[in-house]
Amino acid sequence: MNVIDYLRISLIDRCNFRCQYCMPEDADLDYIQAQEILSNDELISLIDQVFRPLGFSKFRLTGGEPLLRKGLVSLVEQIASHPHTQDLSLTTNGYLLTDLGRSLYEAGLRRINISLDSLDANVFRQITGRNHWQKVWSGIQTAFDLGFNPLKLNVVVIPGVNDQEILDLAALSIDRAWHIRFIEFMPIGNMDLFTHKGWVDSASLRQQISDRFGLESSICLGNGPADVWKIPNAKGTLGFISQMSECFCDRCNRVRLSADGWLRPCLLNESGQIDLKTALRSGVDFSQLRHQVQELLNLKSEINFKEGDRGNNTNNYQRTMSQIGG
Ligand code: SAM
Ligand code: SF4
């Protein structure tokens, strides 16, 4: 059985962007009430008393947009400074990085993923609903200059929207140690767009890039399900996350905690999820919580294999990535 030691924590379900594939402008989003969101103290208690004793040592902070979360820097400091944290990373849209990058770095954060779907400000606006390409680009530069390493750029490829930029985006890995990760578009968040535009599989992206630059296999970087490749002599790498075209359940080492405290065994499957916030607030003791989480971890291996063939999976999932914690 796979060792599950990686917790992805959604800190907030709100966002300052409206990406077409995640939180489109016209979507009717049911936000979590502020009092339902786990506080920093509650999160730290769960991490220290429940997850660490069960062997969790890798954490990713995400959302929604995690840089909108009040108290983020102090939370980062508390997780990063713990002697048993092996890895702490954060996924952001980059908009607030010019302001917060230094504080996050000084708090101990070293690994960062920044979403960047386009190098063209107009296409960026079309995808994110915001005219913020320049600010995000400055955020990426800030993160690079501060020394975040690895610095990964996440790209969701949507046919007819940004697929003409694959080679330009891949080329960002050549001169700097920037790690570009192409993520297959999933039918979460905007089923209309998914049905209308479809998705591009990683194999055809790799083929395009290989035809132009050549590609060689690279050592795996990080905890992820990405297949990592490299343009020959490039400083950075290219990762392909193929949750639609390939099943990587046998490599999955993670569970997800939503901002309101639901622990989910799998991005695509909510069975067996646990409401840790309600349990915590009603005084259930930590040994009982650990027991419940251990049961969910046992269940996870069964769920993964039952749900094996993601390539045929075009269900409309009820929740968006911003709600689950992508
Ligand atoms: N707001 C931050 C950001 O955009 O990086 C963090 C949260 S966002 C939900 C995390 C990742 O999920 C982003 O890289 C985003 O591109 C990806 N994502 C969101 N909806 C997606 C979908 N329908 N298919 C594939 N990836 C998606
Ligand atoms: Fe916000 Fe990230 Fe979703 Fe875009 S992908 S809407 S930036 S949470």
mmCIF file of C-alpha atoms and ligand atoms in Angstrom:
data_model
loop_
_atom_site.group_PDB
_atom_site.id
_atom_site.type_symbol
_atom_site.label_atom_id
_atom_site.label_comp_id
_atom_site.label_asym_id
_atom_site.label_seq_id
_atom_site.Cartn_x
_atom_site.Cartn_y
_atom_site.Cartn_z
ATOM 1 C CA MET A 1 0.000 0.000 0.000
ATOM 2 C CA ASN A 2 1.144 3.522 -0.754
ATOM 3 C CA VAL A 3 2.418 5.619 2.140
ATOM 4 C CA ILE A 4 0.051 8.557 2.567
ATOM 5 C CA ASP A 5 2.035 11.345 4.163
ATOM 6 C CA TYR A 6 1.000 14.438 2.224
ATOM 7 C CA LEU A 7 -1.836 16.761 3.272
ATOM 8 C CA ARG A 8 -3.169 19.449 0.952
ATOM 9 C CA ILE A 9 -4.878 22.132 2.979
ATOM 10 C CA SER A 10 -7.341 24.567 1.466
ATOM 11 C CA LEU A 11 -7.075 27.736 3.536
ATOM 12 C CA ILE A 12 -9.928 29.626 1.930
ATOM 13 C CA ASP A 13 -12.518 28.944 -0.775
ATOM 14 C CA ARG A 14 -12.600 32.524 -2.065
ATOM 15 C CA CYS A 15 -10.457 33.950 -4.804
ATOM 16 C CA ASN A 16 -9.591 37.277 -6.405
ATOM 17 C CA PHE A 17 -9.568 35.652 -9.886
ATOM 18 C CA ARG A 18 -12.379 34.067 -11.845
ATOM 19 C CA CYS A 19 -10.637 31.432 -13.935
ATOM 20 C CA GLN A 20 -13.008 30.047 -16.548
ATOM 21 C CA TYR A 21 -12.223 26.462 -15.621
ATOM 22 C CA CYS A 22 -12.506 26.946 -11.880
ATOM 23 C CA MET A 23 -14.765 29.801 -10.693
ATOM 24 C CA PRO A 24 -16.340 31.319 -13.802
ATOM 25 C CA GLU A 25 -17.879 34.801 -13.332
ATOM 26 C CA ASP A 26 -21.439 33.591 -13.691
ATOM 27 C CA ALA A 27 -21.085 30.594 -11.367
ATOM 28 C CA ASP A 28 -23.339 30.487 -8.368
ATOM 29 C CA LEU A 29 -20.735 29.849 -5.695
ATOM 30 C CA ASP A 30 -21.810 28.864 -2.267
ATOM 31 C CA TYR A 31 -19.053 30.305 -0.070
ATOM 32 C CA ILE A 32 -18.184 28.916 3.313
ATOM 33 C CA GLN A 33 -19.223 31.246 6.158
ATOM 34 C CA ALA A 34 -16.260 32.820 7.978
ATOM 35 C CA GLN A 35 -17.072 31.091 11.274
ATOM 36 C CA GLU A 36 -17.016 27.698 9.539
ATOM 37 C CA ILE A 37 -13.438 28.120 8.378
ATOM 38 C CA LEU A 38 -10.811 26.369 10.479
ATOM 39 C CA SER A 39 -8.764 28.934 12.408
ATOM 40 C CA ASN A 40 -4.964 28.832 12.432
ATOM 41 C CA ASP A 41 -5.036 27.367 15.938
ATOM 42 C CA GLU A 42 -7.467 24.649 14.884
ATOM 43 C CA LEU A 43 -5.381 23.830 11.834
ATOM 44 C CA ILE A 44 -2.188 23.610 13.847
ATOM 45 C CA SER A 45 -3.903 21.391 16.434
ATOM 46 C CA LEU A 46 -5.112 19.038 13.705
ATOM 47 C CA ILE A 47 -1.716 18.961 12.030
ATOM 48 C CA ASP A 48 0.227 18.408 15.259
ATOM 49 C CA GLN A 49 -2.166 16.136 17.125
ATOM 50 C CA VAL A 50 -3.776 14.156 14.325
ATOM 51 C CA PHE A 51 -1.792 14.205 11.092
ATOM 52 C CA ARG A 52 1.823 14.219 12.282
ATOM 53 C CA PRO A 53 1.309 11.258 14.637
ATOM 54 C CA LEU A 54 -0.139 9.351 11.655
ATOM 55 C CA GLY A 55 3.047 9.988 9.666
ATOM 56 C CA PHE A 56 2.153 13.122 7.693
ATOM 57 C CA SER A 57 5.206 15.283 7.076
ATOM 58 C CA LYS A 58 4.425 17.050 3.785
ATOM 59 C CA PHE A 59 1.957 19.888 3.521
ATOM 60 C CA ARG A 60 0.666 22.113 0.728
ATOM 61 C CA LEU A 61 -1.329 25.270 1.349
ATOM 62 C CA THR A 62 -3.823 26.072 -1.355
ATOM 63 C CA GLY A 63 -7.356 27.343 -1.918
ATOM 64 C CA GLY A 64 -9.154 29.323 -3.383
ATOM 65 C CA GLU A 65 -6.398 31.874 -3.241
ATOM 66 C CA PRO A 66 -4.325 31.189 -0.103
ATOM 67 C CA LEU A 67 -2.633 34.605 -0.172
ATOM 68 C CA LEU A 68 -6.029 36.123 0.702
ATOM 69 C CA ARG A 69 -6.068 34.257 3.991
ATOM 70 C CA LYS A 70 -5.502 36.415 7.068
ATOM 71 C CA GLY A 71 -2.722 35.061 9.260
ATOM 72 C CA LEU A 72 -1.107 33.131 6.392
ATOM 73 C CA VAL A 73 2.453 34.181 7.233
ATOM 74 C CA SER A 74 2.139 33.081 10.849
ATOM 75 C CA LEU A 75 0.611 29.753 9.778
ATOM 76 C CA VAL A 76 3.497 29.174 7.369
ATOM 77 C CA GLU A 77 5.968 30.007 10.109
ATOM 78 C CA GLN A 78 4.362 27.533 12.519
ATOM 79 C CA ILE A 79 4.292 24.654 10.025
ATOM 80 C CA ALA A 80 7.709 25.362 8.496
ATOM 81 C CA SER A 81 9.498 25.634 11.842
ATOM 82 C CA HIS A 82 8.248 22.274 13.127
ATOM 83 C CA PRO A 83 11.147 19.799 13.166
ATOM 84 C CA HIS A 84 9.048 17.046 11.593
ATOM 85 C CA THR A 85 7.932 19.063 8.576
ATOM 86 C CA GLN A 86 9.741 17.481 5.655
ATOM 87 C CA ASP A 87 8.130 19.640 3.054
ATOM 88 C CA LEU A 88 5.910 22.725 2.927
ATOM 89 C CA SER A 89 4.683 24.253 -0.309
ATOM 90 C CA LEU A 90 2.023 26.678 -1.491
ATOM 91 C CA THR A 91 -0.035 27.075 -4.674
ATOM 92 C CA THR A 92 -1.054 30.611 -5.625
ATOM 93 C CA ASN A 93 -2.280 32.649 -8.556
ATOM 94 C CA GLY A 94 0.682 34.956 -7.841
ATOM 95 C CA TYR A 95 -1.264 38.205 -7.721
ATOM 96 C CA LEU A 96 -0.190 39.095 -4.172
ATOM 97 C CA LEU A 97 3.311 37.665 -4.357
ATOM 98 C CA THR A 98 5.058 40.979 -4.938
ATOM 99 C CA ASP A 99 3.576 42.101 -1.599
ATOM 100 C CA LEU A 100 3.784 38.895 0.418
ATOM 101 C CA GLY A 101 6.590 36.878 -1.175
ATOM 102 C CA ARG A 102 9.335 38.162 1.117
ATOM 103 C CA SER A 103 7.339 37.607 4.341
ATOM 104 C CA LEU A 104 6.458 34.091 3.225
ATOM 105 C CA TYR A 105 10.085 33.328 2.405
ATOM 106 C CA GLU A 106 11.233 34.723 5.735
ATOM 107 C CA ALA A 107 8.573 32.606 7.468
ATOM 108 C CA GLY A 108 10.272 29.524 6.031
ATOM 109 C CA LEU A 109 8.359 28.787 2.833
ATOM 110 C CA ARG A 110 10.686 27.613 0.058
ATOM 111 C CA ARG A 111 8.554 25.765 -2.468
ATOM 112 C CA ILE A 112 5.920 27.541 -4.499
ATOM 113 C CA ASN A 113 3.626 26.809 -7.437
ATOM 114 C CA ILE A 114 2.263 29.762 -9.361
ATOM 115 C CA SER A 115 -0.515 29.399 -11.911
ATOM 116 C CA LEU A 116 0.266 30.940 -15.271
ATOM 117 C CA ASP A 117 -1.851 29.799 -18.194
ATOM 118 C CA SER A 118 -0.671 32.323 -20.744
ATOM 119 C CA LEU A 119 2.138 34.693 -21.692
ATOM 120 C CA ASP A 120 -0.316 36.902 -23.520
ATOM 121 C CA ALA A 121 -2.024 39.505 -21.322
ATOM 122 C CA ASN A 122 -5.248 39.328 -23.360
ATOM 123 C CA VAL A 123 -5.500 35.566 -23.227
ATOM 124 C CA PHE A 124 -4.663 35.742 -19.523
ATOM 125 C CA ARG A 125 -7.548 38.164 -19.002
ATOM 126 C CA GLN A 126 -9.862 35.923 -20.996
ATOM 127 C CA ILE A 127 -8.943 32.914 -18.836
ATOM 128 C CA THR A 128 -8.755 34.517 -15.387
ATOM 129 C CA GLY A 129 -11.361 37.265 -15.838
ATOM 130 C CA ARG A 130 -8.744 39.743 -14.573
ATOM 131 C CA ASN A 131 -6.376 42.131 -16.285
ATOM 132 C CA HIS A 132 -3.513 41.121 -14.015
ATOM 133 C CA TRP A 133 -0.916 39.425 -16.213
ATOM 134 C CA GLN A 134 1.764 42.002 -15.454
ATOM 135 C CA LYS A 135 1.255 41.803 -11.702
ATOM 136 C CA VAL A 136 1.390 37.996 -11.775
ATOM 137 C CA TRP A 137 4.517 38.080 -13.933
ATOM 138 C CA SER A 138 6.123 40.468 -11.419
ATOM 139 C CA GLY A 139 5.081 38.068 -8.661
ATOM 140 C CA ILE A 140 6.857 35.231 -10.444
ATOM 141 C CA GLN A 141 10.004 37.348 -10.822
ATOM 142 C CA THR A 142 9.808 38.323 -7.147
ATOM 143 C CA ALA A 143 9.538 34.664 -6.122
ATOM 144 C CA PHE A 144 12.491 33.781 -8.331
ATOM 145 C CA ASP A 145 14.628 36.637 -7.028
ATOM 146 C CA LEU A 146 13.815 35.727 -3.422
ATOM 147 C CA GLY A 147 15.147 32.240 -4.097
ATOM 148 C CA PHE A 148 12.013 30.076 -3.979
ATOM 149 C CA ASN A 149 13.177 26.702 -5.202
ATOM 150 C CA PRO A 150 11.699 24.774 -6.810
ATOM 151 C CA LEU A 151 9.577 27.402 -8.464
ATOM 152 C CA LYS A 152 6.841 25.718 -10.477
ATOM 153 C CA LEU A 153 4.431 27.284 -12.935
ATOM 154 C CA ASN A 154 1.088 25.496 -13.328
ATOM 155 C CA VAL A 155 -0.565 25.585 -16.744
ATOM 156 C CA VAL A 156 -4.041 24.224 -17.480
ATOM 157 C CA VAL A 157 -4.319 23.724 -21.218
ATOM 158 C CA ILE A 158 -7.653 24.520 -22.832
ATOM 159 C CA PRO A 159 -8.054 23.775 -26.523
ATOM 160 C CA GLY A 160 -8.614 26.883 -28.609
ATOM 161 C CA VAL A 161 -7.779 29.166 -25.686
ATOM 162 C CA ASN A 162 -4.104 28.742 -24.732
ATOM 163 C CA ASP A 163 -2.985 25.583 -26.529
ATOM 164 C CA GLN A 164 -1.138 27.673 -29.132
ATOM 165 C CA GLU A 165 1.240 28.766 -26.357
ATOM 166 C CA ILE A 166 2.461 25.343 -25.266
ATOM 167 C CA LEU A 167 5.896 25.764 -26.830
ATOM 168 C CA ASP A 168 6.399 29.282 -25.457
ATOM 169 C CA LEU A 169 5.378 28.174 -21.996
ATOM 170 C CA ALA A 170 7.617 25.098 -22.177
ATOM 171 C CA ALA A 171 10.508 27.330 -23.304
ATOM 172 C CA LEU A 172 10.323 29.206 -19.976
ATOM 173 C CA SER A 173 12.135 26.208 -18.480
ATOM 174 C CA ILE A 174 15.203 26.617 -20.692
ATOM 175 C CA ASP A 175 17.107 29.613 -19.311
ATOM 176 C CA ARG A 176 15.924 29.606 -15.698
ATOM 177 C CA ALA A 177 15.272 26.795 -13.254
ATOM 178 C CA TRP A 178 11.530 27.234 -13.649
ATOM 179 C CA HIS A 179 9.539 24.032 -13.613
ATOM 180 C CA ILE A 180 6.514 24.140 -15.876
ATOM 181 C CA ARG A 181 3.700 21.735 -15.046
ATOM 182 C CA PHE A 182 1.020 21.079 -17.612
ATOM 183 C CA ILE A 183 -2.209 19.973 -15.933
ATOM 184 C CA GLU A 184 -4.933 18.259 -17.934
ATOM 185 C CA PHE A 185 -8.184 20.181 -17.794
ATOM 186 C CA MET A 186 -10.672 18.307 -15.625
ATOM 187 C CA PRO A 187 -14.461 18.400 -15.605
ATOM 188 C CA ILE A 188 -14.510 20.172 -12.246
ATOM 189 C CA GLY A 189 -15.703 23.747 -11.878
ATOM 190 C CA ASN A 190 -17.010 24.457 -15.380
ATOM 191 C CA MET A 191 -18.665 21.571 -17.157
ATOM 192 C CA ASP A 192 -19.885 23.813 -20.017
ATOM 193 C CA LEU A 193 -16.369 24.900 -20.893
ATOM 194 C CA PHE A 194 -15.140 21.330 -20.580
ATOM 195 C CA THR A 195 -17.863 20.006 -22.882
ATOM 196 C CA HIS A 196 -17.447 22.868 -25.320
ATOM 197 C CA LYS A 197 -13.648 22.974 -25.536
ATOM 198 C CA GLY A 198 -12.571 19.521 -24.434
ATOM 199 C CA TRP A 199 -9.116 18.801 -23.092
ATOM 200 C CA VAL A 200 -5.664 17.998 -24.370
ATOM 201 C CA ASP A 201 -3.883 14.898 -23.155
ATOM 202 C CA SER A 202 -0.343 15.102 -21.848
ATOM 203 C CA ALA A 203 0.990 12.695 -24.466
ATOM 204 C CA SER A 204 0.123 15.086 -27.313
ATOM 205 C CA LEU A 205 1.666 18.018 -25.432
ATOM 206 C CA ARG A 206 4.849 16.018 -24.920
ATOM 207 C CA GLN A 207 4.885 15.130 -28.607
ATOM 208 C CA GLN A 208 4.582 18.787 -29.664
ATOM 209 C CA ILE A 209 7.340 19.839 -27.296
ATOM 210 C CA SER A 210 9.565 16.943 -28.244
ATOM 211 C CA ASP A 211 9.158 17.695 -31.973
ATOM 212 C CA ARG A 212 10.297 21.250 -31.386
ATOM 213 C CA PHE A 213 12.933 21.021 -28.637
ATOM 214 C CA GLY A 214 13.533 17.345 -27.942
ATOM 215 C CA LEU A 215 12.674 15.882 -24.530
ATOM 216 C CA GLU A 216 14.468 13.662 -22.111
ATOM 217 C CA SER A 217 13.172 12.001 -18.986
ATOM 218 C CA SER A 218 14.147 13.765 -15.769
ATOM 219 C CA ILE A 219 14.386 12.766 -12.150
ATOM 220 C CA CYS A 220 11.136 13.233 -10.295
ATOM 221 C CA LEU A 221 10.954 16.572 -8.485
ATOM 222 C CA GLY A 222 8.671 16.851 -5.480
ATOM 223 C CA ASN A 223 5.852 14.692 -4.157
ATOM 224 C CA GLY A 224 3.621 14.749 -7.076
ATOM 225 C CA PRO A 225 1.964 12.595 -9.643
ATOM 226 C CA ALA A 226 3.718 14.555 -12.409
ATOM 227 C CA ASP A 227 5.781 12.757 -15.042
ATOM 228 C CA VAL A 228 8.859 14.909 -15.210
ATOM 229 C CA TRP A 229 10.760 15.577 -18.429
ATOM 230 C CA LYS A 230 13.310 18.086 -19.558
ATOM 231 C CA ILE A 231 14.296 19.921 -22.709
ATOM 232 C CA PRO A 232 17.941 18.898 -23.276
ATOM 233 C CA ASN A 233 20.283 21.326 -21.435
ATOM 234 C CA ALA A 234 17.388 23.276 -19.934
ATOM 235 C CA LYS A 235 17.796 24.535 -16.371
ATOM 236 C CA GLY A 236 14.206 23.692 -15.419
ATOM 237 C CA THR A 237 11.907 20.756 -16.077
ATOM 238 C CA LEU A 238 8.522 20.010 -17.609
ATOM 239 C CA GLY A 239 5.957 18.096 -15.573
ATOM 240 C CA PHE A 240 2.784 16.541 -16.944
ATOM 241 C CA ILE A 241 -0.139 15.869 -14.650
ATOM 242 C CA SER A 242 -2.382 13.481 -16.467
ATOM 243 C CA GLN A 243 -5.249 12.778 -14.138
ATOM 244 C CA MET A 244 -7.620 12.452 -17.117
ATOM 245 C CA SER A 245 -5.582 10.286 -19.446
ATOM 246 C CA GLU A 246 -3.695 8.150 -16.955
ATOM 247 C CA CYS A 247 -4.503 6.601 -13.632
ATOM 248 C CA PHE A 248 -1.864 7.459 -11.068
ATOM 249 C CA CYS A 249 -3.830 6.229 -8.053
ATOM 250 C CA ASP A 250 -1.058 3.742 -7.327
ATOM 251 C CA ARG A 251 1.311 6.708 -6.813
ATOM 252 C CA CYS A 252 -1.144 8.870 -4.859
ATOM 253 C CA ASN A 253 0.230 9.845 -1.456
ATOM 254 C CA ARG A 254 -2.175 12.616 -0.458
ATOM 255 C CA VAL A 255 -5.467 13.525 1.162
ATOM 256 C CA ARG A 256 -7.178 16.907 1.149
ATOM 257 C CA LEU A 257 -8.533 19.076 3.943
ATOM 258 C CA SER A 258 -11.089 21.693 2.915
ATOM 259 C CA ALA A 259 -11.179 25.156 4.492
ATOM 260 C CA ASP A 260 -14.188 24.100 6.576
ATOM 261 C CA GLY A 261 -12.475 20.997 7.831
ATOM 262 C CA TRP A 262 -13.698 18.153 5.621
ATOM 263 C CA LEU A 263 -11.022 15.572 5.036
ATOM 264 C CA ARG A 264 -11.362 13.940 1.611
ATOM 265 C CA PRO A 265 -9.567 10.787 0.568
ATOM 266 C CA CYS A 266 -9.422 11.664 -3.122
ATOM 267 C CA LEU A 267 -9.901 14.661 -5.426
ATOM 268 C CA LEU A 268 -12.475 12.771 -7.462
ATOM 269 C CA ASN A 269 -14.177 10.770 -4.797
ATOM 270 C CA GLU A 270 -15.748 12.040 -1.610
ATOM 271 C CA SER A 271 -16.782 8.721 -0.123
ATOM 272 C CA GLY A 272 -15.699 8.296 3.447
ATOM 273 C CA GLN A 273 -14.937 11.987 3.970
ATOM 274 C CA ILE A 274 -14.805 13.159 7.586
ATOM 275 C CA ASP A 275 -15.992 16.419 9.143
ATOM 276 C CA LEU A 276 -12.948 17.118 11.327
ATOM 277 C CA LYS A 277 -14.024 20.650 12.222
ATOM 278 C CA THR A 278 -17.311 19.618 13.821
ATOM 279 C CA ALA A 279 -15.596 16.792 15.667
ATOM 280 C CA LEU A 280 -12.844 19.103 16.901
ATOM 281 C CA ARG A 281 -15.265 21.819 18.000
ATOM 282 C CA SER A 282 -17.488 19.352 19.806
ATOM 283 C CA GLY A 283 -14.575 18.187 21.893
ATOM 284 C CA VAL A 284 -13.918 14.763 20.364
ATOM 285 C CA ASP A 285 -10.502 13.824 21.681
ATOM 286 C CA PHE A 286 -7.481 13.630 19.434
ATOM 287 C CA SER A 287 -6.998 9.890 19.799
ATOM 288 C CA GLN A 288 -10.530 9.382 18.447
ATOM 289 C CA LEU A 289 -9.828 11.793 15.563
ATOM 290 C CA ARG A 290 -6.620 9.935 14.722
ATOM 291 C CA HIS A 291 -8.581 6.706 14.667
ATOM 292 C CA GLN A 292 -11.147 8.187 12.238
ATOM 293 C CA VAL A 293 -8.435 9.557 9.969
ATOM 294 C CA GLN A 294 -6.606 6.227 9.996
ATOM 295 C CA GLU A 295 -9.836 4.547 8.866
ATOM 296 C CA LEU A 296 -10.148 7.042 6.016
ATOM 297 C CA LEU A 297 -6.559 6.284 4.984
ATOM 298 C CA ASN A 298 -7.342 2.574 4.953
ATOM 299 C CA LEU A 299 -10.411 3.251 2.832
ATOM 300 C CA LYS A 300 -8.439 5.434 0.425
ATOM 301 C CA SER A 301 -6.474 2.588 -1.073
ATOM 302 C CA GLU A 302 -9.723 0.780 -1.908
ATOM 303 C CA ILE A 303 -11.369 3.888 -3.396
ATOM 304 C CA ASN A 304 -8.394 4.631 -5.601
ATOM 305 C CA PHE A 305 -8.311 1.309 -7.267
ATOM 306 C CA LYS A 306 -12.075 1.077 -7.730
ATOM 307 C CA GLU A 307 -12.079 4.429 -9.503
ATOM 308 C CA GLY A 308 -9.233 3.282 -11.706
ATOM 309 C CA ASP A 309 -9.972 4.560 -15.180
ATOM 310 C CA ARG A 310 -9.938 8.351 -15.027
ATOM 311 C CA GLY A 311 -9.656 8.623 -18.781
ATOM 312 C CA ASN A 312 -13.313 7.756 -19.194
ATOM 313 C CA ASN A 313 -14.394 9.872 -16.312
ATOM 314 C CA THR A 314 -16.375 12.896 -17.414
ATOM 315 C CA ASN A 315 -18.653 13.209 -14.418
ATOM 316 C CA ASN A 316 -19.699 16.673 -13.403
ATOM 317 C CA TYR A 317 -18.208 16.961 -9.943
ATOM 318 C CA GLN A 318 -20.291 18.978 -7.543
ATOM 319 C CA ARG A 319 -17.398 21.015 -6.209
ATOM 320 C CA THR A 320 -14.840 23.298 -7.789
ATOM 321 C CA MET A 321 -11.098 22.976 -7.263
ATOM 322 C CA SER A 322 -11.281 26.195 -5.230
ATOM 323 C CA GLN A 323 -13.668 24.477 -2.810
ATOM 324 C CA ILE A 324 -11.811 21.187 -2.576
ATOM 325 C CA GLY A 325 -8.342 22.707 -2.512
ATOM 326 C CA GLY A 326 -6.703 22.034 -5.846
HETATM 327 N N1 SAM B 1 -5.636 29.953 -6.585
HETATM 328 C C1 SAM B 1 -4.465 29.179 -6.618
HETATM 329 C C2 SAM B 1 -4.005 28.943 -8.048
HETATM 330 O O1 SAM B 1 -4.761 29.189 -8.977
HETATM 331 O O2 SAM B 1 -2.870 28.494 -8.218
HETATM 332 C C3 SAM B 1 -4.581 27.855 -5.887
HETATM 333 C C4 SAM B 1 -5.862 27.092 -6.020
HETATM 334 S S1 SAM B 1 -6.195 26.462 -7.650
HETATM 335 C C5 SAM B 1 -7.732 25.658 -7.367
HETATM 336 C C6 SAM B 1 -4.997 25.173 -7.767
HETATM 337 C C7 SAM B 1 -4.761 24.630 -9.146
HETATM 338 O O3 SAM B 1 -5.936 23.998 -9.609
HETATM 339 C C8 SAM B 1 -4.398 25.688 -10.166
HETATM 340 O O4 SAM B 1 -3.160 25.387 -10.752
HETATM 341 C C9 SAM B 1 -5.510 25.590 -11.182
HETATM 342 O O5 SAM B 1 -5.052 25.861 -12.457
HETATM 343 C C10 SAM B 1 -5.993 24.175 -11.005
HETATM 344 N N2 SAM B 1 -7.360 23.959 -11.488
HETATM 345 C C11 SAM B 1 -8.480 24.598 -11.125
HETATM 346 N N3 SAM B 1 -9.562 24.115 -11.792
HETATM 347 C C12 SAM B 1 -9.089 23.136 -12.621
HETATM 348 C C13 SAM B 1 -9.715 22.242 -13.562
HETATM 349 N N4 SAM B 1 -11.002 22.292 -13.830
HETATM 350 N N5 SAM B 1 -8.902 21.355 -14.205
HETATM 351 C C14 SAM B 1 -7.566 21.296 -13.943
HETATM 352 N N6 SAM B 1 -6.947 22.104 -13.067
HETATM 353 C C15 SAM B 1 -7.696 23.019 -12.414
HETATM 354 FE FE1 SF4 B 2 -8.803 31.317 -8.243
HETATM 355 FE FE2 SF4 B 2 -6.926 29.503 -8.523
HETATM 356 FE FE3 SF4 B 2 -9.483 28.915 -9.130
HETATM 357 FE FE4 SF4 B 2 -8.139 30.595 -10.676
HETATM 358 S S1 SF4 B 2 -7.657 28.430 -10.336
HETATM 359 S S2 SF4 B 2 -10.209 30.918 -9.876
HETATM 360 S S3 SF4 B 2 -6.839 31.623 -9.262
HETATM 361 S S4 SF4 B 2 -8.687 29.374 -7.130
#
